[in-house]
Short mmCIF file of C-alpha atoms and ligand atoms in Angstrom, two decimals:
data_model
loop_
_atom_site.label_atom_id
_atom_site.label_comp_id
_atom_site.label_asym_id
_atom_site.label_seq_id
_atom_site.Cartn_x
_atom_site.Cartn_y
_atom_site.Cartn_z
CA UNK A 1 60.58 79.57 78.10
CA UNK A 2 59.96 75.95 79.06
CA UNK A 3 56.82 75.24 80.97
CA UNK A 4 55.98 71.80 82.28
CA UNK A 5 52.31 70.95 82.48
CA UNK A 6 51.19 69.85 85.94
CA UNK A 7 50.30 66.29 84.85
CA UNK A 8 53.82 65.79 83.46
CA UNK A 9 55.53 66.28 86.83
CA UNK A 10 56.47 63.70 89.49
CA UNK A 11 54.53 65.72 92.09
CA UNK A 12 51.26 65.18 90.19
CA UNK A 13 51.39 61.42 90.74
CA UNK A 14 52.50 61.87 94.34
CA UNK A 15 49.52 64.16 94.94
CA UNK A 16 47.20 61.54 93.48
CA UNK A 17 48.61 58.98 95.87
CA UNK A 18 48.35 61.42 98.78
CA UNK A 19 44.78 62.25 97.86
CA UNK A 20 43.77 58.59 97.94
CA UNK A 21 45.70 57.95 101.16
CA UNK A 22 44.64 60.93 103.26
CA UNK A 23 43.27 63.74 101.12
CA UNK A 24 39.84 62.41 100.25
CA UNK A 25 38.99 61.66 103.89
CA UNK A 26 40.73 64.71 105.36
CA UNK A 27 38.73 66.28 108.18
CA UNK A 28 39.60 69.85 109.14
CA UNK A 29 37.99 69.42 112.57
CA UNK A 30 40.22 66.48 113.37
CA UNK A 31 43.22 68.41 112.05
CA UNK A 32 42.53 71.26 114.47
CA UNK A 33 42.05 68.77 117.33
CA UNK A 34 45.49 67.27 116.81
CA UNK A 35 47.43 70.38 115.80
CA UNK A 36 47.22 73.42 118.05
CA UNK A 37 49.39 75.37 115.60
CA UNK A 38 47.22 74.77 112.55
CA UNK A 39 45.93 78.35 112.44
CA UNK A 40 49.52 79.69 112.45
CA UNK A 41 50.66 77.27 109.77
CA UNK A 42 47.76 78.07 107.48
CA UNK A 43 47.35 81.79 107.95
CA UNK A 44 49.54 84.59 106.76
CA UNK A 45 49.83 88.29 106.12
CA UNK A 46 50.39 89.65 102.64
CA UNK A 47 50.39 93.36 101.79
CA UNK A 48 47.09 94.87 103.01
CA UNK A 49 45.42 91.44 103.22
CA UNK A 50 45.44 88.85 106.00
CA UNK A 51 44.45 85.34 104.96
CA UNK A 52 43.24 82.41 107.04
CA UNK A 53 43.51 79.25 104.97
CA UNK A 54 43.24 76.91 107.95
CA UNK A 55 39.64 75.81 107.34
CA UNK A 56 40.65 74.31 104.00
CA UNK A 57 40.95 70.56 103.35
CA UNK A 58 44.72 70.49 103.35
CA UNK A 59 47.55 69.42 105.63
CA UNK A 60 51.21 70.41 105.63
CA UNK A 61 52.51 67.37 103.70
CA UNK A 62 49.94 68.05 100.96
CA UNK A 63 50.85 71.72 100.80
CA UNK A 64 54.52 70.68 100.55
CA UNK A 65 53.66 68.43 97.58
CA UNK A 66 51.67 71.25 95.97
CA UNK A 67 54.69 73.53 96.38
CA UNK A 68 56.79 70.84 94.69
CA UNK A 69 54.24 70.81 91.89
CA UNK A 70 54.58 74.58 91.54
CA UNK A 71 58.37 74.33 91.35
CA UNK A 72 58.31 71.41 88.90
CA UNK A 73 55.93 73.20 86.53
CA UNK A 74 58.28 76.18 86.52
CA UNK A 75 55.78 78.65 87.88
CA UNK A 76 58.56 80.89 89.25
CA UNK A 77 60.28 81.15 85.86
CA UNK A 78 56.91 81.77 84.22
CA UNK A 79 56.14 84.54 86.71
CA UNK A 80 59.59 86.04 86.18
CA UNK A 81 59.07 85.90 82.41
CA UNK A 82 55.90 87.95 82.82
CA UNK A 83 57.73 90.51 84.95
CA UNK A 84 60.60 90.48 82.48
CA UNK A 85 58.29 91.61 79.68
CA UNK A 86 58.51 88.34 77.71
CA UNK A 87 55.67 87.63 75.27
CA UNK A 88 54.07 84.95 77.46
CA UNK A 89 50.68 85.44 75.77
CA UNK A 90 51.89 83.12 73.04
CA UNK A 91 48.68 82.69 71.06
CA UNK A 92 48.53 86.43 70.47
CA UNK A 93 52.29 87.04 70.55
CA UNK A 94 51.96 89.66 73.29
CA UNK A 95 53.64 90.64 76.50
CA UNK A 96 51.57 90.58 79.69
CA UNK A 97 52.36 93.75 81.58
CA UNK A 98 49.32 95.04 83.50
CA UNK A 99 51.66 94.98 86.52
CA UNK A 100 53.80 97.71 84.88
CA UNK A 101 50.82 100.08 85.06
CA UNK A 102 51.21 100.15 88.83
CA UNK A 103 54.99 100.29 88.92
CA UNK A 104 56.32 103.54 90.41
CA UNK A 105 57.95 105.83 87.87
CA UNK A 106 61.42 105.49 89.33
CA UNK A 107 61.57 102.40 91.45
CA UNK A 108 63.56 103.18 94.58
CA UNK A 109 66.61 100.97 94.84
CA UNK A 110 65.82 100.28 98.48
CA UNK A 111 62.66 98.46 97.42
CA UNK A 112 65.00 95.78 96.12
CA UNK A 113 62.77 95.47 93.11
CA UNK A 114 64.14 93.33 90.31
CA UNK A 115 65.40 95.40 87.41
CA UNK A 116 62.85 96.51 84.88
CA UNK A 117 65.38 97.58 82.30
CA UNK A 118 63.70 95.60 79.47
CA UNK A 119 60.55 97.62 79.82
CA UNK A 120 61.87 100.97 81.01
CA UNK A 121 60.71 102.71 77.81
CA UNK A 122 57.22 101.32 78.34
CA UNK A 123 57.31 102.58 81.92
CA UNK A 124 58.06 106.10 80.73
CA UNK A 125 55.02 105.95 78.43
CA UNK A 126 52.89 104.48 81.20
CA UNK A 127 53.64 107.41 83.47
CA UNK A 128 53.22 110.05 80.78
CA UNK A 129 49.74 108.64 80.03
CA UNK A 130 48.91 108.23 83.72
CA UNK A 131 49.85 111.83 84.47
CA UNK A 132 47.72 113.11 81.56
CA UNK A 133 44.77 110.96 82.55
CA UNK A 134 44.96 112.00 86.19
CA UNK A 135 45.26 115.67 85.24
CA UNK A 136 42.07 115.24 83.17
CA UNK A 137 40.41 113.46 86.10
CA UNK A 138 41.24 116.37 88.41
CA UNK A 139 39.97 118.84 85.83
CA UNK A 140 36.66 116.98 85.63
CA UNK A 141 36.40 116.76 89.42
CA UNK A 142 36.85 120.52 89.67
CA UNK A 143 34.34 121.16 86.89
CA UNK A 144 31.06 121.70 88.71
CA UNK A 145 29.17 121.89 85.43
CA UNK A 146 29.83 118.16 84.89
CA UNK A 147 27.55 116.24 87.26
CA UNK A 148 27.28 112.87 85.49
CA UNK A 149 29.92 110.53 84.13
CA UNK A 150 28.63 107.76 81.84
CA UNK A 151 31.07 104.94 81.14
CA UNK A 152 30.21 103.01 77.98
CA UNK A 153 32.16 99.76 77.81
CA UNK A 154 31.76 96.02 78.37
CA UNK A 155 33.75 93.15 79.89
CA UNK A 156 37.01 94.46 81.26
CA UNK A 157 36.11 97.93 80.02
CA UNK A 158 33.15 97.90 82.41
CA UNK A 159 33.57 95.38 85.21
CA UNK A 160 36.84 96.70 86.65
CA UNK A 161 35.98 100.41 86.84
CA UNK A 162 32.41 99.68 87.88
CA UNK A 163 33.43 97.25 90.63
CA UNK A 164 36.02 99.74 91.95
CA UNK A 165 33.80 102.85 91.78
CA UNK A 166 31.05 101.03 93.69
CA UNK A 167 33.54 99.51 96.17
CA UNK A 168 35.09 102.89 96.94
CA UNK A 169 31.80 104.77 97.17
CA UNK A 170 32.85 106.19 100.56
CA UNK A 171 35.77 107.91 98.82
CA UNK A 172 33.81 109.28 95.86
CA UNK A 173 33.72 113.03 95.49
CA UNK A 174 30.27 114.48 96.26
CA UNK A 175 28.43 116.16 93.39
CA UNK A 176 29.21 113.58 90.72
CA UNK A 177 27.11 110.61 89.70
CA UNK A 178 28.58 107.60 87.88
CA UNK A 179 26.67 105.41 85.42
CA UNK A 180 27.87 102.27 83.66
CA UNK A 181 26.32 101.17 80.37
CA UNK A 182 27.57 97.84 79.04
CA UNK A 183 24.67 95.88 77.56
CA UNK A 184 23.67 96.26 73.94
CA UNK A 185 20.11 96.03 75.29
CA UNK A 186 18.92 99.58 74.65
CA UNK A 187 16.94 99.59 77.91
CA UNK A 188 20.18 100.14 79.80
CA UNK A 189 21.36 103.19 77.85
CA UNK A 190 17.83 104.60 77.56
CA UNK A 191 17.40 104.47 81.35
CA UNK A 192 20.64 106.44 81.84
CA UNK A 193 19.82 108.97 79.13
CA UNK A 194 16.50 109.67 80.86
CA UNK A 195 18.46 110.81 83.93
CA UNK A 196 21.19 112.99 82.40
CA UNK A 197 21.48 116.26 80.47
CA UNK A 198 23.93 116.80 77.60
CA UNK A 199 25.47 119.95 79.07
CA UNK A 200 26.35 118.27 82.38
CA UNK A 201 27.41 114.81 81.16
CA UNK A 202 30.79 113.35 80.31
CA UNK A 203 30.63 110.17 78.22
CA UNK A 204 33.64 107.88 78.44
CA UNK A 205 33.78 105.39 75.60
CA UNK A 206 35.92 102.59 77.00
CA UNK A 207 37.07 99.91 74.60
CA UNK A 208 40.50 98.39 74.25
CA UNK A 209 39.87 97.54 70.60
CA UNK A 210 37.26 100.20 69.79
CA UNK A 211 35.47 97.56 67.71
CA UNK A 212 33.29 95.78 70.28
CA UNK A 213 29.79 95.85 68.81
CA UNK A 214 27.94 96.53 72.08
CA UNK A 215 30.14 99.49 72.94
CA UNK A 216 30.14 100.90 69.42
CA UNK A 217 26.34 100.64 69.26
CA UNK A 218 25.89 102.34 72.63
CA UNK A 219 28.47 105.02 71.79
CA UNK A 220 26.74 105.79 68.46
CA UNK A 221 23.38 106.08 70.19
CA UNK A 222 24.82 108.29 72.95
CA UNK A 223 26.42 110.56 70.37
CA UNK A 224 23.20 110.76 68.34
CA UNK A 225 21.22 111.56 71.52
CA UNK A 226 23.77 114.25 72.44
CA UNK A 227 23.34 115.95 69.04
CA UNK A 228 19.55 115.62 69.10
CA UNK A 229 19.53 117.32 72.50
CA UNK A 230 21.48 120.26 71.02
CA UNK A 231 24.91 119.19 72.32
CA UNK A 232 27.75 120.35 70.10
CA UNK A 233 31.01 120.21 72.05
CA UNK A 234 32.00 116.57 71.52
CA UNK A 235 35.58 117.26 72.58
CA UNK A 236 34.36 118.36 76.02
CA UNK A 237 31.63 115.76 76.51
CA UNK A 238 33.16 112.60 75.00
CA UNK A 239 36.48 110.96 75.77
CA UNK A 240 37.76 107.62 74.51
CA UNK A 241 39.85 105.14 76.52
CA UNK A 242 41.43 102.78 74.03
CA UNK A 243 44.50 101.26 72.43
CA UNK A 244 42.94 102.16 69.06
CA UNK A 245 43.15 105.95 69.10
CA UNK A 246 42.81 106.11 65.30
CA UNK A 247 39.40 104.40 65.45
CA UNK A 248 38.29 106.73 68.25
CA UNK A 249 39.30 109.72 66.14
CA UNK A 250 37.47 108.30 63.13
CA UNK A 251 34.40 107.94 65.38
CA UNK A 252 34.66 111.66 66.07
CA UNK A 253 36.25 111.64 69.53
CA UNK A 254 39.37 113.74 69.86
CA UNK A 255 39.87 113.56 73.63
CA UNK A 256 41.62 110.23 74.01
CA UNK A 257 43.67 108.33 76.60
CA UNK A 258 45.59 105.39 75.26
CA UNK A 259 47.01 102.14 76.53
CA UNK A 260 48.77 99.17 74.99
CA UNK A 261 48.07 95.73 73.56
CA UNK A 262 50.04 94.20 76.43
CA UNK A 263 47.19 95.07 78.81
CA UNK A 264 44.49 92.38 78.71
CA UNK A 265 40.91 93.67 78.85
CA UNK A 266 40.20 91.99 82.19
CA UNK A 267 43.47 93.38 83.59
CA UNK A 268 42.89 96.94 82.39
CA UNK A 269 41.39 98.78 85.38
CA UNK A 270 44.91 100.06 86.15
CA UNK A 271 45.15 101.76 82.74
CA UNK A 272 43.16 104.60 81.11
CA UNK A 273 40.16 102.25 81.53
CA UNK A 274 40.35 103.28 85.21
CA UNK A 275 39.46 106.90 84.36
CA UNK A 276 35.95 106.73 85.91
CA UNK A 277 37.59 105.59 89.14
CA UNK A 278 40.18 108.35 88.94
CA UNK A 279 37.42 110.94 88.53
CA UNK A 280 35.51 109.34 91.39
CA UNK A 281 38.30 109.14 93.97
CA UNK A 282 40.81 111.65 92.60
CA UNK A 283 44.38 111.38 91.39
CA UNK A 284 45.80 110.74 94.87
CA UNK A 285 43.25 107.98 95.51
CA UNK A 286 43.97 106.36 92.14
CA UNK A 287 47.69 106.41 92.89
CA UNK A 288 46.96 104.68 96.22
CA UNK A 289 44.96 102.05 94.32
CA UNK A 290 47.98 101.44 92.05
CA UNK A 291 50.35 101.42 95.02
CA UNK A 292 48.32 98.76 96.86
CA UNK A 293 48.46 96.56 93.77
CA UNK A 294 52.18 97.20 93.37
CA UNK A 295 52.75 96.07 96.96
CA UNK A 296 51.03 92.79 96.08
CA UNK A 297 53.14 92.51 92.90
CA UNK A 298 56.29 92.84 95.00
CA UNK A 299 55.02 90.14 97.36
CA UNK A 300 54.21 87.80 94.45
CA UNK A 301 57.64 88.39 92.91
CA UNK A 302 59.72 87.95 96.00
CA UNK A 303 58.01 86.00 98.80
CA UNK A 304 59.15 82.39 99.13
CA UNK A 305 56.55 80.11 97.59
CA UNK A 306 55.49 78.71 100.95
CA UNK A 307 54.61 82.20 102.18
CA UNK A 308 53.42 83.59 98.88
CA UNK A 309 49.68 84.19 99.15
CA UNK A 310 48.77 84.18 95.43
CA UNK A 311 50.75 80.94 95.11
CA UNK A 312 49.05 79.30 98.10
CA UNK A 313 45.59 80.28 96.84
CA UNK A 314 46.35 79.12 93.29
CA UNK A 315 47.64 75.79 94.61
CA UNK A 316 44.50 75.28 96.67
CA UNK A 317 42.45 75.98 93.56
CA UNK A 318 44.30 73.18 91.72
CA UNK A 319 43.98 70.82 94.70
CA UNK A 320 40.21 71.37 94.84
CA UNK A 321 39.55 71.31 91.10
CA UNK A 322 41.78 68.42 90.07
CA UNK A 323 41.90 66.16 93.11
CA UNK A 324 38.70 66.80 95.09
CA UNK A 325 36.84 67.49 91.84
CA UNK A 326 35.01 70.55 93.18
CA UNK A 327 33.44 72.37 90.25
CA UNK A 328 32.91 75.83 91.66
CA UNK A 329 34.07 78.41 94.17
CA UNK A 330 31.70 80.80 95.85
CA UNK A 331 32.95 84.27 96.75
CA UNK A 332 31.26 85.99 99.64
CA UNK A 333 32.34 89.57 100.28
CA UNK A 334 30.93 90.76 103.62
CA UNK A 335 30.82 94.39 102.55
CA UNK A 336 27.87 95.72 100.61
CA UNK A 337 30.13 97.96 98.50
CA UNK A 338 31.84 94.85 97.10
CA UNK A 339 28.65 93.87 95.29
CA UNK A 340 30.29 93.84 91.84
CA UNK A 341 33.37 91.96 93.11
CA UNK A 342 31.94 88.49 92.27
CA UNK A 343 31.06 89.61 88.72
CA UNK A 344 34.53 91.09 88.32
CA UNK A 345 36.14 87.83 89.48
CA UNK A 346 33.98 85.83 87.09
CA UNK A 347 35.59 87.50 84.10
CA UNK A 348 39.04 87.49 85.66
CA UNK A 349 39.07 83.78 86.38
CA UNK A 350 36.69 82.22 83.87
CA UNK A 351 37.84 84.22 80.84
CA UNK A 352 41.46 83.62 81.82
CA UNK A 353 41.36 79.95 82.75
CA UNK A 354 38.24 78.59 81.06
CA UNK A 355 40.38 76.73 78.51
CA UNK A 356 40.36 73.11 77.30
CA UNK A 357 43.75 73.06 75.57
CA UNK A 358 47.26 73.85 76.78
CA UNK A 359 49.59 76.50 75.31
CA UNK A 360 50.58 74.05 72.57
CA UNK A 361 46.95 73.44 71.62
CA UNK A 362 46.87 69.91 73.10
CA UNK A 363 43.57 68.84 74.69
CA UNK A 364 43.84 68.73 78.47
CA UNK A 365 43.06 65.50 80.31
CA UNK A 366 42.07 67.37 83.49
CA UNK A 367 39.69 70.13 84.56
CA UNK A 368 40.53 73.85 84.53
CA UNK A 369 38.62 76.94 85.67
CA UNK A 370 35.96 76.42 88.32
CA UNK A 371 32.69 78.31 88.10
CA UNK A 372 33.11 81.44 90.22
CA UNK A 373 29.96 82.94 91.67
CA UNK A 374 28.58 84.73 94.69
CA UNK A 375 26.83 87.66 96.30
CA UNK A 376 27.64 89.90 99.22
CA UNK A 377 26.99 88.61 102.71
CA UNK A 378 24.74 88.59 104.58
CA UNK A 379 22.38 88.57 101.56
CA UNK A 380 23.73 85.26 100.25
CA UNK A 381 22.94 83.60 103.58
CA UNK A 382 19.24 84.10 102.91
CA UNK A 383 19.45 82.80 99.37
CA UNK A 384 21.88 80.02 98.42
CA UNK A 385 23.81 79.33 101.64
CA UNK A 386 21.30 76.53 102.31
CA UNK A 387 22.96 74.68 99.43
CA UNK A 388 26.47 75.49 100.70
CA UNK A 389 25.65 74.02 104.12
CA UNK A 390 23.47 71.04 103.22
CA UNK A 391 23.60 70.56 99.45
CA UNK A 392 25.07 67.48 97.78
CA UNK A 393 28.03 69.38 96.27
CA UNK A 394 30.92 70.72 98.28
CA UNK A 395 31.62 74.32 97.25
CA UNK A 396 34.70 76.00 98.73
CA UNK A 397 33.78 79.50 99.88
CA UNK A 398 36.10 82.51 99.86
CA UNK A 399 34.98 85.08 102.40
CA UNK A 400 36.19 88.68 102.40
CA UNK A 401 35.69 90.69 105.59
CA UNK A 402 36.68 94.23 106.53
CA UNK A 403 37.69 94.99 110.10
CA UNK A 404 36.87 98.70 110.33
CA UNK A 405 33.69 100.11 108.79
CA UNK A 406 33.32 103.61 107.35
CA UNK A 407 30.00 104.29 109.07
CA UNK A 408 29.14 104.84 112.71
CA UNK A 409 25.78 103.08 112.90
CA UNK A 410 25.56 101.21 116.20
CA UNK A 411 25.80 97.46 116.21
CA UNK A 412 25.75 96.80 112.46
CA UNK A 413 29.39 96.02 111.97
CA UNK A 414 29.71 93.67 114.93
CA UNK A 415 26.69 91.81 113.63
CA UNK A 416 28.15 91.65 110.12
CA UNK A 417 31.49 90.33 111.40
CA UNK A 418 29.74 87.86 113.69
CA UNK A 419 27.89 86.52 110.68
CA UNK A 420 30.91 86.05 108.45
CA UNK A 421 32.86 84.30 111.18
CA UNK A 422 29.86 82.17 112.10
CA UNK A 423 29.26 81.09 108.51
CA UNK A 424 32.85 79.91 108.13
CA UNK A 425 32.56 78.16 111.49
CA UNK A 426 29.24 76.50 110.61
CA UNK A 427 30.54 75.25 107.27
CA UNK A 428 33.47 73.57 108.97
CA UNK A 429 31.90 72.35 112.23
CA UNK A 430 28.54 71.22 110.92
CA UNK A 431 26.01 69.83 113.37
CA UNK A 432 25.94 66.15 114.06
CA UNK A 433 23.69 65.95 117.09
CA UNK A 434 20.51 66.32 115.07
CA UNK A 435 19.45 63.82 112.47
CA UNK A 436 17.70 64.02 109.13
CA UNK A 437 16.81 67.44 107.83
CA UNK A 438 18.67 69.22 110.62
CA UNK A 439 21.97 67.43 110.11
CA UNK A 440 24.97 69.40 108.79
CA UNK A 441 27.87 67.23 107.64
CA UNK A 442 30.38 70.05 108.16
CA UNK A 443 33.98 69.81 106.93
CA UNK A 444 33.06 72.25 104.15
CA UNK A 445 36.13 74.30 103.26
CA UNK A 446 36.52 78.05 103.29
CA UNK A 447 39.18 80.72 103.02
CA UNK A 448 38.90 83.96 104.97
CA UNK A 449 40.48 87.14 103.56
CA UNK A 450 40.56 90.09 105.94
CA UNK A 451 41.22 93.75 105.12
CA UNK A 452 41.75 96.32 107.87
CA UNK A 453 39.72 98.83 105.91
CA UNK A 454 38.21 98.92 102.44
CA UNK A 455 40.13 101.77 100.82
CA UNK A 456 41.91 102.38 97.50
CA UNK A 457 45.13 100.75 98.71
CA UNK A 458 43.56 97.59 100.10
CA UNK A 459 41.24 97.21 97.11
CA UNK A 460 44.23 97.48 94.77
CA UNK A 461 46.05 94.80 96.74
CA UNK A 462 43.02 92.49 96.84
CA UNK A 463 42.49 92.71 93.08
CA UNK A 464 46.18 92.15 92.31
CA UNK A 465 46.09 89.15 94.66
CA UNK A 466 43.24 87.68 92.62
CA UNK A 467 45.03 88.38 89.32
CA UNK A 468 48.11 86.54 90.51
CA UNK A 469 46.27 83.53 91.97
CA UNK A 470 44.61 83.09 88.57
CA UNK A 471 48.08 83.32 87.00
CA UNK A 472 49.32 80.53 89.30
CA UNK A 473 46.54 78.02 88.59
CA UNK A 474 46.69 78.82 84.85
CA UNK A 475 50.44 78.37 84.91
CA UNK A 476 50.19 74.96 86.57
CA UNK A 477 47.53 73.86 84.11
CA UNK A 478 49.86 74.81 81.27
CA UNK A 479 47.31 77.06 79.59
CA UNK A 480 47.48 80.57 78.20
CA UNK A 481 45.51 82.63 80.72
CA UNK A 482 45.77 85.77 78.59
CA UNK A 483 43.76 85.06 75.45
CA UNK A 484 39.98 84.64 75.07
CA UNK A 485 39.28 82.93 71.74
CA UNK A 486 36.16 81.38 73.27
CA UNK A 487 34.19 84.59 72.94
CA UNK A 488 34.73 84.92 69.19
CA UNK A 489 32.33 82.31 67.72
CA UNK A 490 29.25 83.90 69.29
CA UNK A 491 30.29 87.31 67.97
CA UNK A 492 30.58 85.97 64.40
CA UNK A 493 27.27 84.10 64.55
CA UNK A 494 25.46 87.14 66.01
CA UNK A 495 26.34 89.12 62.89
CA UNK A 496 24.88 86.40 60.68
CA UNK A 497 21.73 86.04 62.83
CA UNK A 498 21.27 89.83 62.88
CA UNK A 499 21.06 89.83 59.06
CA UNK A 500 18.68 86.87 59.04
CA UNK A 501 16.43 88.53 61.62
CA UNK A 502 16.03 91.38 59.16
CA UNK A 503 15.73 89.42 55.89
CA UNK A 504 14.07 86.25 57.21
CA UNK A 505 16.53 83.94 55.45
CA UNK A 506 16.60 80.64 57.37
CA UNK A 507 18.48 78.64 54.72
CA UNK A 508 21.01 76.20 56.13
CA UNK A 509 20.11 76.86 59.78
CA UNK A 510 19.60 74.15 62.37
CA UNK A 511 15.96 73.45 63.27
CA UNK A 512 15.98 75.21 66.61
CA UNK A 513 17.61 78.40 65.35
CA UNK A 514 15.25 78.49 62.35
CA UNK A 515 12.25 77.95 64.66
CA UNK A 516 13.30 80.75 67.02
CA UNK A 517 13.92 83.09 64.10
CA UNK A 518 10.44 82.44 62.70
CA UNK A 519 8.93 83.05 66.14
CA UNK A 520 10.85 86.31 66.61
CA UNK A 521 9.85 87.59 63.17
CA UNK A 522 6.22 86.45 63.35
O1 F6P B 601 34.61 89.64 74.24
C1 F6P B 601 35.51 89.56 75.30
C2 F6P B 601 36.30 90.81 75.42
O2 F6P B 601 37.26 90.83 74.43
C3 F6P B 601 36.93 90.95 76.80
O3 F6P B 601 38.09 90.25 76.93
C4 F6P B 601 37.06 92.42 76.89
O4 F6P B 601 37.27 92.83 78.21
C5 F6P B 601 35.74 92.86 76.32
O5 F6P B 601 35.49 91.96 75.27
C6 F6P B 601 35.66 94.27 75.82
O6 F6P B 601 36.59 94.50 74.81
P1 F6P B 601 36.98 95.97 74.39
O7 F6P B 601 37.56 96.65 75.59
O8 F6P B 601 37.96 95.81 73.27
O9 F6P B 601 35.72 96.67 73.95
#
């Protein structure tokens, strides 16, 4: 398909002109003062998520130009190509079909869902695997002898399931503990092994490729520990979640749940990689998680661009990165259970869009992925919010709030909600009546995402929303959001350094690396 890079469109130049004319000096406070309907124009409902975009540095003419930019780059055709099963991951020659993992088995006609005939065979396989995995999850939930589930995986094989299990803690079945081991640093695995017993532990070795060195090292050590402790029944105590079932078998694991090369690692929580979550919240809960995401897929596929939330968020990201020049976005979930959400988003966005060349390999003359970072509120307020309010850089903030809590402790939730609203308000309004150290410039942009409740459905929708907004900005930038060549060099060099650490050979190394090696071996 033909994609047009954002800087090759007429809208790009028009946006530059608009930025110089009104964008750079735009003041959200003045915009509210002159437009009583601003909140309505810049807020919207999407499935399971309400979004207030009105505190952002944008007016309607600018949003109209950004929508032109989206149309001129061909983002709709690109989106449709993904949903058509085209191999849009061109550098790896792969389809991009994580969305199919949450597609109902037989899509009801009344959902007016575009045909999925091209991928109907894949959908049959998806549901056969899903049913088997969920049956296993139910079996493990019912098995009182299994008290601990240890997920061994890294990157997408860790961050997605971990983020979701922690987020949905209120829905987790009592009597089971969940542990996540990702780091090759043996301290992490050793600390978990101190807490568990072989007869009551299920190890899940999660690796799309089944070659990732950290995961293979941890899995080997877990298996050796299991044998040393007298464990014998590997088939009962180890399962592999992978596209490389042959390698899992060769490793000695016979209980396997597969998926496909068209699921990117950071998009894999919906696949067998989601097994820890399925054990935690049950088959019905996992299906709700998929259904919430599917609702967001349907919105992304069919809502007009001007009312399409992933599109509006992705366009804002481009506006901030390429015109305002903001280098980062802070995410502030006001729910303690969303504590791994910022880490999850870091991989999703920075591994997808941290690219310096376009799909054709041409160097880009503009910036791409922002740095994504954050912590749950209110904790962040007592750490880095000082910088957000009074620092020299403007950092757009994306708040997430949840209307109804799952606890009944008096006063807490009102206080939490008061804080998230007040932070957004303070960033925008500032405080001009005090000088010097007590002055807040204000006009600092934020987006406010609101869920009615944090549950499997809304979490699924929120994560799919984030996947699609990353798709939109990546699409406009003309990059391939679905490869990750940037992680390869370090992997190759680590193998070489590992050998040198053992044999002391520093020949041909740069001075710093040689110096560090000598120090580590001394
Ligand atoms: O090194 C990056 C990466 O390939 C991620 O994209 C992926 O999520 C992670 O490693 C783990 O890979 P695997 O699931 O194949 O072990």
